[in-house]
PDB file of C-alpha atoms in Angstrom:
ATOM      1  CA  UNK R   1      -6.142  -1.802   0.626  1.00 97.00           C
ATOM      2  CA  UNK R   2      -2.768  -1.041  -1.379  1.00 98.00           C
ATOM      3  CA  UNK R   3      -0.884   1.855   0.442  1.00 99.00           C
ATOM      4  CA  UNK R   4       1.777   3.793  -0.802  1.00 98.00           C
ATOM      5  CA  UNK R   5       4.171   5.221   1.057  1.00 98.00           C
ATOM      6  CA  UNK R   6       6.951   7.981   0.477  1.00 98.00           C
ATOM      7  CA  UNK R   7       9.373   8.344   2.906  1.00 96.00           C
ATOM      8  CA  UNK R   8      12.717   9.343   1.766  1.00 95.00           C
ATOM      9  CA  UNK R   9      13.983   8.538   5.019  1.00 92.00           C
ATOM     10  CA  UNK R  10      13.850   4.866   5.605  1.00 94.00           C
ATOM     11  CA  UNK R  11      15.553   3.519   8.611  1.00 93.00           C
ATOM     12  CA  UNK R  12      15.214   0.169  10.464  1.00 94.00           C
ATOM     13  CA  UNK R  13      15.637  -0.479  14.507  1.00 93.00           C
ATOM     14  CA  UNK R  14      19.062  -1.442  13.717  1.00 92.00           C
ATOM     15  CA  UNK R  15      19.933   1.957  12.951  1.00 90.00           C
ATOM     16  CA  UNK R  16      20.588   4.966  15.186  1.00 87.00           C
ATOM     17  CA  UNK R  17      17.309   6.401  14.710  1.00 85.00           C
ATOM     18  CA  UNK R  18      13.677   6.462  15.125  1.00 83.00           C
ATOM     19  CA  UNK R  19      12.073   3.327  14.455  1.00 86.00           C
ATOM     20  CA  UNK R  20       8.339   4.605  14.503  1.00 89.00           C
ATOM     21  CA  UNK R  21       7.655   3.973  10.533  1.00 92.00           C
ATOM     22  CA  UNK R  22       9.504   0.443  10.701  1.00 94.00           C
ATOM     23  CA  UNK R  23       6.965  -0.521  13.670  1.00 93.00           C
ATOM     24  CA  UNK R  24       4.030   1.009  11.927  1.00 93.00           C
ATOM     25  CA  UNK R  25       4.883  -0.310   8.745  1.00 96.00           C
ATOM     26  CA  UNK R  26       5.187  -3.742  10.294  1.00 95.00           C
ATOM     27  CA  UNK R  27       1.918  -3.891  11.592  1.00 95.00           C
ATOM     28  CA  UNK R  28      -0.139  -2.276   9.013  1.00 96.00           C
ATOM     29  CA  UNK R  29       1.290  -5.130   6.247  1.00 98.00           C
ATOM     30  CA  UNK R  30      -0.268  -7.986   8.037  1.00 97.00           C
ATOM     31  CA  UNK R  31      -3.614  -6.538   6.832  1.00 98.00           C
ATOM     32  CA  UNK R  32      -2.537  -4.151   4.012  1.00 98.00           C
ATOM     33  CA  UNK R  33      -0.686  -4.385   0.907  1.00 98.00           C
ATOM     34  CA  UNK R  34       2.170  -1.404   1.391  1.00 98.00           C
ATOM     35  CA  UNK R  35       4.476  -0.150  -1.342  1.00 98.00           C
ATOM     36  CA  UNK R  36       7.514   1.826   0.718  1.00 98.00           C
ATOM     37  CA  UNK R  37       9.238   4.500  -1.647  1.00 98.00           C
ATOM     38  CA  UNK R  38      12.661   5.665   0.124  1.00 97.00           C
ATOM     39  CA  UNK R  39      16.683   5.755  -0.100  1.00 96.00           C
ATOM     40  CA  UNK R  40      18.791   3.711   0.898  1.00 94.00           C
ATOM     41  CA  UNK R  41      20.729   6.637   2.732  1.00 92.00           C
ATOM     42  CA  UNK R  42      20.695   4.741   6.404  1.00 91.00           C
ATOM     43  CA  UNK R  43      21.728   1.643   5.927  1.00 92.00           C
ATOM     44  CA  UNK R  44      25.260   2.358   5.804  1.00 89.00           C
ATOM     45  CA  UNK R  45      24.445   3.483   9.399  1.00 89.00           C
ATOM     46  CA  UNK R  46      23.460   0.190  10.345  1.00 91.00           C
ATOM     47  CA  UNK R  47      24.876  -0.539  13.948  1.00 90.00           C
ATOM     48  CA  UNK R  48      23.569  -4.133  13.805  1.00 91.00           C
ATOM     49  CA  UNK R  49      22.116  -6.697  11.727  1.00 93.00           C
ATOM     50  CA  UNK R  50      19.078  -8.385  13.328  1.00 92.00           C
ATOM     51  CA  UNK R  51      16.484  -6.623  11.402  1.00 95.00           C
ATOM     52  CA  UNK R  52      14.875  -7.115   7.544  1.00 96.00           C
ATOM     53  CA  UNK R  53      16.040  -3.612   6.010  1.00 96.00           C
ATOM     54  CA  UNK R  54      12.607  -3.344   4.458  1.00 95.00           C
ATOM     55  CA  UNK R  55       9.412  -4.722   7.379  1.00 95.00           C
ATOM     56  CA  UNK R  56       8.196  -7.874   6.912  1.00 95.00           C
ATOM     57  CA  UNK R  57       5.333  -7.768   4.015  1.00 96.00           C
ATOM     58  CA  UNK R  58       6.559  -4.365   2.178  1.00 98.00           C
ATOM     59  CA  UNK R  59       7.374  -4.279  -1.505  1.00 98.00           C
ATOM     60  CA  UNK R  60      10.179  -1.884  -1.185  1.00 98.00           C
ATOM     61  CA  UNK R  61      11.549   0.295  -4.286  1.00 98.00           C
ATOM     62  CA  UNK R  62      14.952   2.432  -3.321  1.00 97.00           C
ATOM     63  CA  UNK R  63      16.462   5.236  -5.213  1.00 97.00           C
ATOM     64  CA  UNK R  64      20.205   5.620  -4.875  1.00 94.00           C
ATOM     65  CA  UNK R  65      20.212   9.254  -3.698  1.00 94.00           C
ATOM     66  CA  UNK R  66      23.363   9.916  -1.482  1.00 87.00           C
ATOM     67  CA  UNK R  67      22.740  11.977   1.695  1.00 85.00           C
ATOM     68  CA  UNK R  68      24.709  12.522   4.214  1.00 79.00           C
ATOM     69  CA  UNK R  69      24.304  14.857   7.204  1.00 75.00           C
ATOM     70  CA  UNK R  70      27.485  16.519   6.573  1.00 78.00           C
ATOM     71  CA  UNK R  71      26.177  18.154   3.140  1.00 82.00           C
ATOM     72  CA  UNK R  72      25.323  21.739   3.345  1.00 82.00           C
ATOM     73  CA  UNK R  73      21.948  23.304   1.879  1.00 82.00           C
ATOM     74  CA  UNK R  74      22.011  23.412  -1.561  1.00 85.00           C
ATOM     75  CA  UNK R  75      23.930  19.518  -1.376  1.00 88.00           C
ATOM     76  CA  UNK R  76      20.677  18.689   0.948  1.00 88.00           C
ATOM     77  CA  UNK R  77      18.718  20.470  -1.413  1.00 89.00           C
ATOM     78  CA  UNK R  78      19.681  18.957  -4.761  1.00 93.00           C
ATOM     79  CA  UNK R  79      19.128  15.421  -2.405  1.00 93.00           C
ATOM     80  CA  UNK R  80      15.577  16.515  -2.151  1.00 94.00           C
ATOM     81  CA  UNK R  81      14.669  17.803  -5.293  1.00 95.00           C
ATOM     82  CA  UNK R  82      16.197  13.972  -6.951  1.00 97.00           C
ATOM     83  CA  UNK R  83      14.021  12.342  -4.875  1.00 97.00           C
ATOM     84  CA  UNK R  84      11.292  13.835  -5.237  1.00 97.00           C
ATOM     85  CA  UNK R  85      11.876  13.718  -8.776  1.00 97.00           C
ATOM     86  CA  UNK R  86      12.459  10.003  -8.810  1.00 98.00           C
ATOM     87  CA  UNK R  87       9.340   9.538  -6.105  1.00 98.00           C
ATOM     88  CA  UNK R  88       6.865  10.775  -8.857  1.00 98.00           C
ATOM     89  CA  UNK R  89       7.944   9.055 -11.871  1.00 97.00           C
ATOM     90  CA  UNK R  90       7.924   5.577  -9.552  1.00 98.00           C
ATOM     91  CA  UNK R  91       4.375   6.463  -7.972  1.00 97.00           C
ATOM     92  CA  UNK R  92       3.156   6.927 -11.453  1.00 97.00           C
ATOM     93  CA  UNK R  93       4.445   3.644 -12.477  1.00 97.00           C
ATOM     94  CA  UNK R  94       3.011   1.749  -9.219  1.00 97.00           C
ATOM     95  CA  UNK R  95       0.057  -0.481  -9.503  1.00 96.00           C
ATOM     96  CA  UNK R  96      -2.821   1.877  -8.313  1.00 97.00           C
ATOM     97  CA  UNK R  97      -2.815   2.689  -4.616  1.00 98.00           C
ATOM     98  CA  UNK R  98      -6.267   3.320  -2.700  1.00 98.00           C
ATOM     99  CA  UNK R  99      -4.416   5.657  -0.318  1.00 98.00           C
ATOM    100  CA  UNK R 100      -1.326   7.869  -0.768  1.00 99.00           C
ATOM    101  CA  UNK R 101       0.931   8.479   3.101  1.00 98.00           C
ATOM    102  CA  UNK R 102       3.547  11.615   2.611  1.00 98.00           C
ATOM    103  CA  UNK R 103       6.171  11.973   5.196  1.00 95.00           C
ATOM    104  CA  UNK R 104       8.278  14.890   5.551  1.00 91.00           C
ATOM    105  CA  UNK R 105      10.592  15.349   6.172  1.00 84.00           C
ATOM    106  CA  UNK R 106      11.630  16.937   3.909  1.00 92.00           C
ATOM    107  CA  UNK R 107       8.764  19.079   2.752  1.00 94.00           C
ATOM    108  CA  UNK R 108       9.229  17.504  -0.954  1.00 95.00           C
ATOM    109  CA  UNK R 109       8.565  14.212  -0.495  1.00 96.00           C
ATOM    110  CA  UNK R 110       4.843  15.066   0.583  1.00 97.00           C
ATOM    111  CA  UNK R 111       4.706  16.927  -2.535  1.00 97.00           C
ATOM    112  CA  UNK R 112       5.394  14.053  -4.791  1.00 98.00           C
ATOM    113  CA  UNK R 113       3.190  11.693  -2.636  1.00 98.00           C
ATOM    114  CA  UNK R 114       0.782  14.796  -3.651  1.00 98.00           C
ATOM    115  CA  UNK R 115       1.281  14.559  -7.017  1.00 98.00           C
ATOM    116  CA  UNK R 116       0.728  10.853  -7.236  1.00 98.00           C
ATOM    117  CA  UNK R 117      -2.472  10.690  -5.577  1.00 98.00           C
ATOM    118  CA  UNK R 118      -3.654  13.485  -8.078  1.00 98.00           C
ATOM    119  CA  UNK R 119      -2.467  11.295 -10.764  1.00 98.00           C
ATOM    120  CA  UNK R 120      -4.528   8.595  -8.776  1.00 98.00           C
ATOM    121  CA  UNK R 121      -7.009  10.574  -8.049  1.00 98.00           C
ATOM    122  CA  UNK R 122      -7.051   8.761  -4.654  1.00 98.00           C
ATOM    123  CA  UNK R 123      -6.387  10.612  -1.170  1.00 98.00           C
ATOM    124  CA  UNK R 124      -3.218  11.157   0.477  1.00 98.00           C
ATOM    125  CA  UNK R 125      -2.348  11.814   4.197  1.00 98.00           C
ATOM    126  CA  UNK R 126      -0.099  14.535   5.179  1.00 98.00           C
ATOM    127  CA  UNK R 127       2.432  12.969   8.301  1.00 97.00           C
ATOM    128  CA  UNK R 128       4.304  16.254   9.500  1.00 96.00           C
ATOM    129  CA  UNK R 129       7.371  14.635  11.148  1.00 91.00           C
ATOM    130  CA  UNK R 130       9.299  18.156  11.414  1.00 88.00           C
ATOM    131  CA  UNK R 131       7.298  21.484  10.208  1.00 91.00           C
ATOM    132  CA  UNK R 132       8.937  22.027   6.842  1.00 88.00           C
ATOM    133  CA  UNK R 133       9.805  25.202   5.907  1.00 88.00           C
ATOM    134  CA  UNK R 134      10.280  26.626   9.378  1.00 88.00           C
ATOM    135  CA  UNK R 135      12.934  24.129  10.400  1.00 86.00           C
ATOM    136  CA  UNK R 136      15.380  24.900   7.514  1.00 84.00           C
ATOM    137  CA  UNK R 137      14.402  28.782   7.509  1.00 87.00           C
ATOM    138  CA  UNK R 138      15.518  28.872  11.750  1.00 84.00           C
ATOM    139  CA  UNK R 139      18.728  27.296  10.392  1.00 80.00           C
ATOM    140  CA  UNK R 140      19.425  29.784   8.156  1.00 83.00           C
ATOM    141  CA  UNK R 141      19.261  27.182   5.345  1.00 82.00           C
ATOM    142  CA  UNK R 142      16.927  29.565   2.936  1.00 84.00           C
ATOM    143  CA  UNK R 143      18.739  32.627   2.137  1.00 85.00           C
ATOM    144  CA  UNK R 144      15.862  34.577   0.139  1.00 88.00           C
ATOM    145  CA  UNK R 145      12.766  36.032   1.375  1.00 91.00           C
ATOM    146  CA  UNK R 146      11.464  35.300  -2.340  1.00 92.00           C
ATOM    147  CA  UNK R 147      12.114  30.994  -1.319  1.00 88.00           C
ATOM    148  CA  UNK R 148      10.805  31.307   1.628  1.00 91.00           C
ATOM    149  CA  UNK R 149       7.777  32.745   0.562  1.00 93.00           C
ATOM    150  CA  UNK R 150       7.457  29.824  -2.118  1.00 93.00           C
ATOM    151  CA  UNK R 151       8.174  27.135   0.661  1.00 92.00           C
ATOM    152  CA  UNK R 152       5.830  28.524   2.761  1.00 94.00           C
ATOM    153  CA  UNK R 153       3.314  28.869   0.153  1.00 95.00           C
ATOM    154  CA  UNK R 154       3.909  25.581  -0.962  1.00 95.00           C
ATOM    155  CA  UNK R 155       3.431  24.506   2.489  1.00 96.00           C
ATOM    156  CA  UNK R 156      -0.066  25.441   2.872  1.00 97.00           C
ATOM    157  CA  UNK R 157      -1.313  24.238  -0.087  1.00 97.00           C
ATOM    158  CA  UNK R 158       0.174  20.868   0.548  1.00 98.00           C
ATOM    159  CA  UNK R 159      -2.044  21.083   4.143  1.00 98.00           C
ATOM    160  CA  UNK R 160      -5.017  22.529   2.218  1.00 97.00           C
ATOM    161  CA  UNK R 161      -4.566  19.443  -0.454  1.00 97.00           C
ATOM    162  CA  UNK R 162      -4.148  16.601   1.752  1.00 98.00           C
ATOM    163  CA  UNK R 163      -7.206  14.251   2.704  1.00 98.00           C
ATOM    164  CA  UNK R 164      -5.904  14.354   6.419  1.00 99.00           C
ATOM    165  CA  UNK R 165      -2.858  15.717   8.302  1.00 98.00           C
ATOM    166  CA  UNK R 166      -1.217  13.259  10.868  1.00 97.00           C
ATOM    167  CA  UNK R 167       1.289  15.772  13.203  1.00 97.00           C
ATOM    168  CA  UNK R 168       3.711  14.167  15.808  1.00 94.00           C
ATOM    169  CA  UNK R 169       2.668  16.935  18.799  1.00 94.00           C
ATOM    170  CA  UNK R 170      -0.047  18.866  19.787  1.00 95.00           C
ATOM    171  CA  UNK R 171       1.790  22.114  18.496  1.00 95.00           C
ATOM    172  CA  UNK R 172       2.376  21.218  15.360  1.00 95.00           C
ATOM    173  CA  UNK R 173      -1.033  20.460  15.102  1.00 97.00           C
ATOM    174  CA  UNK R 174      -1.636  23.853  16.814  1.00 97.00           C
ATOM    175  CA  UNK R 175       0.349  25.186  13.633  1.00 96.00           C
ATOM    176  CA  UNK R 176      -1.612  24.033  11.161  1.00 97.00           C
ATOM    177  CA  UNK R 177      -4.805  24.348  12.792  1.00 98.00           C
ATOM    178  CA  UNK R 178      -3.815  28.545  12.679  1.00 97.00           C
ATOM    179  CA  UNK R 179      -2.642  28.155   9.361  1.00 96.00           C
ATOM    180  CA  UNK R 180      -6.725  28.001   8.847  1.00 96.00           C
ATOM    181  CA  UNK R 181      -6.843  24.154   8.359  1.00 98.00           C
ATOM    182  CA  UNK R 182      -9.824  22.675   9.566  1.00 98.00           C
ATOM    183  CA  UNK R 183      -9.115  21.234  12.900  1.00 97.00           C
ATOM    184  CA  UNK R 184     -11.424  18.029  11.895  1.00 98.00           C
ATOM    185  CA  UNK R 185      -8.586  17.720   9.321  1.00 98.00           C
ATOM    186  CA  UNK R 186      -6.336  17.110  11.627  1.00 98.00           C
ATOM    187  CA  UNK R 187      -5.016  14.133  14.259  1.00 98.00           C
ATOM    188  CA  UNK R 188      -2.203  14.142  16.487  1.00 97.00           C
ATOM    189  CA  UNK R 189      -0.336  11.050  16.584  1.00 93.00           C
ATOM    190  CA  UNK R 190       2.479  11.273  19.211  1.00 91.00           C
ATOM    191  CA  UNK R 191       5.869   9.837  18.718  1.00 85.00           C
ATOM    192  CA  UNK R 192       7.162   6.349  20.125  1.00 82.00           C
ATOM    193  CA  UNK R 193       8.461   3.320  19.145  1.00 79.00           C
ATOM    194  CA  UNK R 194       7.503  -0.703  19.414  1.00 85.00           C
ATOM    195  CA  UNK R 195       7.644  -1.555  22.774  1.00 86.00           C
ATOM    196  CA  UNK R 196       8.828  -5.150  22.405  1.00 87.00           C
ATOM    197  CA  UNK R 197      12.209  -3.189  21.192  1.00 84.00           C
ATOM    198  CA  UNK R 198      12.247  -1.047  24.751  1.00 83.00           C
ATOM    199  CA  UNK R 199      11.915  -4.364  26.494  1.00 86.00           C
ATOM    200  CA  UNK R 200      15.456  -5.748  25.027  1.00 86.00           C
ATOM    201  CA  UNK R 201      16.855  -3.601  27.902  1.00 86.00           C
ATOM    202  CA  UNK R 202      16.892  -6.082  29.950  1.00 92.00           C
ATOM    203  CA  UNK R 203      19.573  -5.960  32.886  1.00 92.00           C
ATOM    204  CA  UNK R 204      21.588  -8.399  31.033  1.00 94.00           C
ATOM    205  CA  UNK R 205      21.861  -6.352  28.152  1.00 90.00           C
ATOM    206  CA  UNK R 206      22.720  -3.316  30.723  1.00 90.00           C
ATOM    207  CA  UNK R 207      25.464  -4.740  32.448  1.00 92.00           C
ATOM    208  CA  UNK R 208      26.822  -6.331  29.105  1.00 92.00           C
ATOM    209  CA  UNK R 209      26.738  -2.857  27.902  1.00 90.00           C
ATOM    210  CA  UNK R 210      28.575  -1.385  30.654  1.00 92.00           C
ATOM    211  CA  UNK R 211      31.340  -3.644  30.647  1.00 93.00           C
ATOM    212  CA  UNK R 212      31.893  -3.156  26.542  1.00 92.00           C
ATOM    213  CA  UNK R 213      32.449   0.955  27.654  1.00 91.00           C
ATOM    214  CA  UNK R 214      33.927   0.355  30.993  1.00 92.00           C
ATOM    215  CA  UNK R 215      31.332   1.950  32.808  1.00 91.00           C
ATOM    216  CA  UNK R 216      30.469  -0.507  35.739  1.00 89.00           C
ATOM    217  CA  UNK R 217      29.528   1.040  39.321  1.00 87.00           C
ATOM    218  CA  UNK R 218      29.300   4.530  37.484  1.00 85.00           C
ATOM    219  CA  UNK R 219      25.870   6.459  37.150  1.00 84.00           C
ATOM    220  CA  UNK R 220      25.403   7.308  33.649  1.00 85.00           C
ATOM    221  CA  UNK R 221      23.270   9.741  32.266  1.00 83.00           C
ATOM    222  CA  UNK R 222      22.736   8.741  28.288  1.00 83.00           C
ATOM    223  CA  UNK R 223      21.315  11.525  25.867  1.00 83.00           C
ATOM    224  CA  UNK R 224      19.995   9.294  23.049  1.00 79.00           C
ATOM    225  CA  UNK R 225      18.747  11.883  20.698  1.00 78.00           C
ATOM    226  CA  UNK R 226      20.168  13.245  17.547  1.00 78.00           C
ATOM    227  CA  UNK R 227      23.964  14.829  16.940  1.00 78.00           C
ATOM    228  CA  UNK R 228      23.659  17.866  14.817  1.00 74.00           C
ATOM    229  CA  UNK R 229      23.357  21.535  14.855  1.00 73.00           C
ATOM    230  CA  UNK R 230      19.820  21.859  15.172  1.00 74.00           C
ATOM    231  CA  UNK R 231      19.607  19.707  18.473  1.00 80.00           C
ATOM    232  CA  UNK R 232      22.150  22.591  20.279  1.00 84.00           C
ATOM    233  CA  UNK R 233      24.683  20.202  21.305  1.00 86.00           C
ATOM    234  CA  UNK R 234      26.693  22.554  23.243  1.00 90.00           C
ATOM    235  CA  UNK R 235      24.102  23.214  26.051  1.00 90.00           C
ATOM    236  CA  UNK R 236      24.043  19.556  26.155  1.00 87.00           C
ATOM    237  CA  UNK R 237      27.758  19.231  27.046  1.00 89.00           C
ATOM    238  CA  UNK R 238      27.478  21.890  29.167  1.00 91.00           C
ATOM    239  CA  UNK R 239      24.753  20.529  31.154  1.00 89.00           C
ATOM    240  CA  UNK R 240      27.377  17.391  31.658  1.00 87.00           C
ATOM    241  CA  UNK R 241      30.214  19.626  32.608  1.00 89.00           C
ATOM    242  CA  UNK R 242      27.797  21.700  35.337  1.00 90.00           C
ATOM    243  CA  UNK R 243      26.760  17.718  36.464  1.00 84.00           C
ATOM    244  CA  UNK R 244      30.148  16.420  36.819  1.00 83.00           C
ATOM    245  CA  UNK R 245      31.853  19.487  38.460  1.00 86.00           C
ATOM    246  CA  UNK R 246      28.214  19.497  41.610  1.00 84.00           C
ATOM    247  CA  UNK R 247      28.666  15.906  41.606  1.00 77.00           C
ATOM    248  CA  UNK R 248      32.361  14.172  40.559  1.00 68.00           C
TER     249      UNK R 248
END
């Protein structure tokens, strides 16, 4: 079975980031061809070196579209609209997939994985990483109530289009489901990683760790999830202060 894939997102586990797709990717091309359609946007984030940027197995096209998470909304924007631009004239020009797999976010690059398999005529799968438009709307990143109402619109269809919707939690499953989406339509697949890549925690990494930041014989609390403005930052630091202040 040839898969295509369009992700605009690509990262590997030597970035600071998930590395869900790079596991599942891995896997899946031992018995599958799989044609990955991203940006190279992460790998200047690279921390280390130990990985292939593209899995083992993947026939890998990139589009140079900068992104950066210090770009406001239309910057992001313009971002989104290039690749999705650039995602349907290279899915058009693939050799024929049998299935299509659209990842948001953001909500654009399901809609060219959309188009293609239309212009395949084969079916696609819907994987709703974030729920696109909501996120952006509770930012404030969609001024007009006439966008929103296109996104949203836009949104649905995409749902109502899409052979089967893959969701990362049972309420964004819950979402779509009361969007009026058939529930059979619909599987949650939970988040995680490879965990061969949780097991090179191993003490000795630990305690090498802790004597690179000078933490040895202190208890340390790590938050390992994302820095930005949707991830409320502040409570997190405050939650550290209120820790440090019961318990110096």
């Amino acid at each position: 079975m040839h898969i295509a894939v369009f992700s605009q997102y690509h990262t590997s586990p030597d970035c600071p980031a998930t590395s869900r797709h790079y596991a599942l990717l891995t896997e899946i091309a031992k018995h599958h061809r799989v044609t990955l359609l991203t940006t190279p946007a992460w790998r200047g984030q690279q921390l280390t070196h130990e990985f292939a940027w593209a899995p083992p197995g993947v026939e890998l096209h990139e589009a140079a579209i900068p992104y950066d998470n210090k770009m406001g909304p239309a910057r992001r924007a313009l971002a989104f609209a290039q690749y999705a631009a650039w995602a349907v004239r290279a899915g058009r020009r693939l050799a024929r997939p049998d299935v299509v797999w659209g990842i948001s976010t953001p909500l654009t690059a399901a809609w060219a994985a959309a188009r293609c398999a239309r212009h395949w005529r084969v079916p696609w799968v819907f994987e709703v990483q974030d729920l696109w438009p909501s996120f952006p709307v509770a930012m404030g990143a969609v001024p007009t109530a006439l966008a929103r109402q296109q996104l949203f619109a836009l949104e649905k269809r995409l749902y109502e289009r899409a052979a089967h919707i893959v969701p990362l939690s049972p309420d964004m499953s819950r979402y779509v489901t009361d969007l009026g989406i058939p529930a059979a339509k619909v599987t949650t697949l939970l988040n995680g990683t490879d965990l061969d890549l949780a097991a090179r925690a191993t003490p000795a990494a630990v305690a090498a760790l802790r004597r690179e930041q000078e933490l040895q014989n202190q208890r340390v609390v790590l938050y390992a999830g994302t820095f930005g403005r949707a991830n409320d930052m502040p409570t997190v630091v405050a939650a550290a202060e209120m820790q440090v202040a019961a318990d110096p």
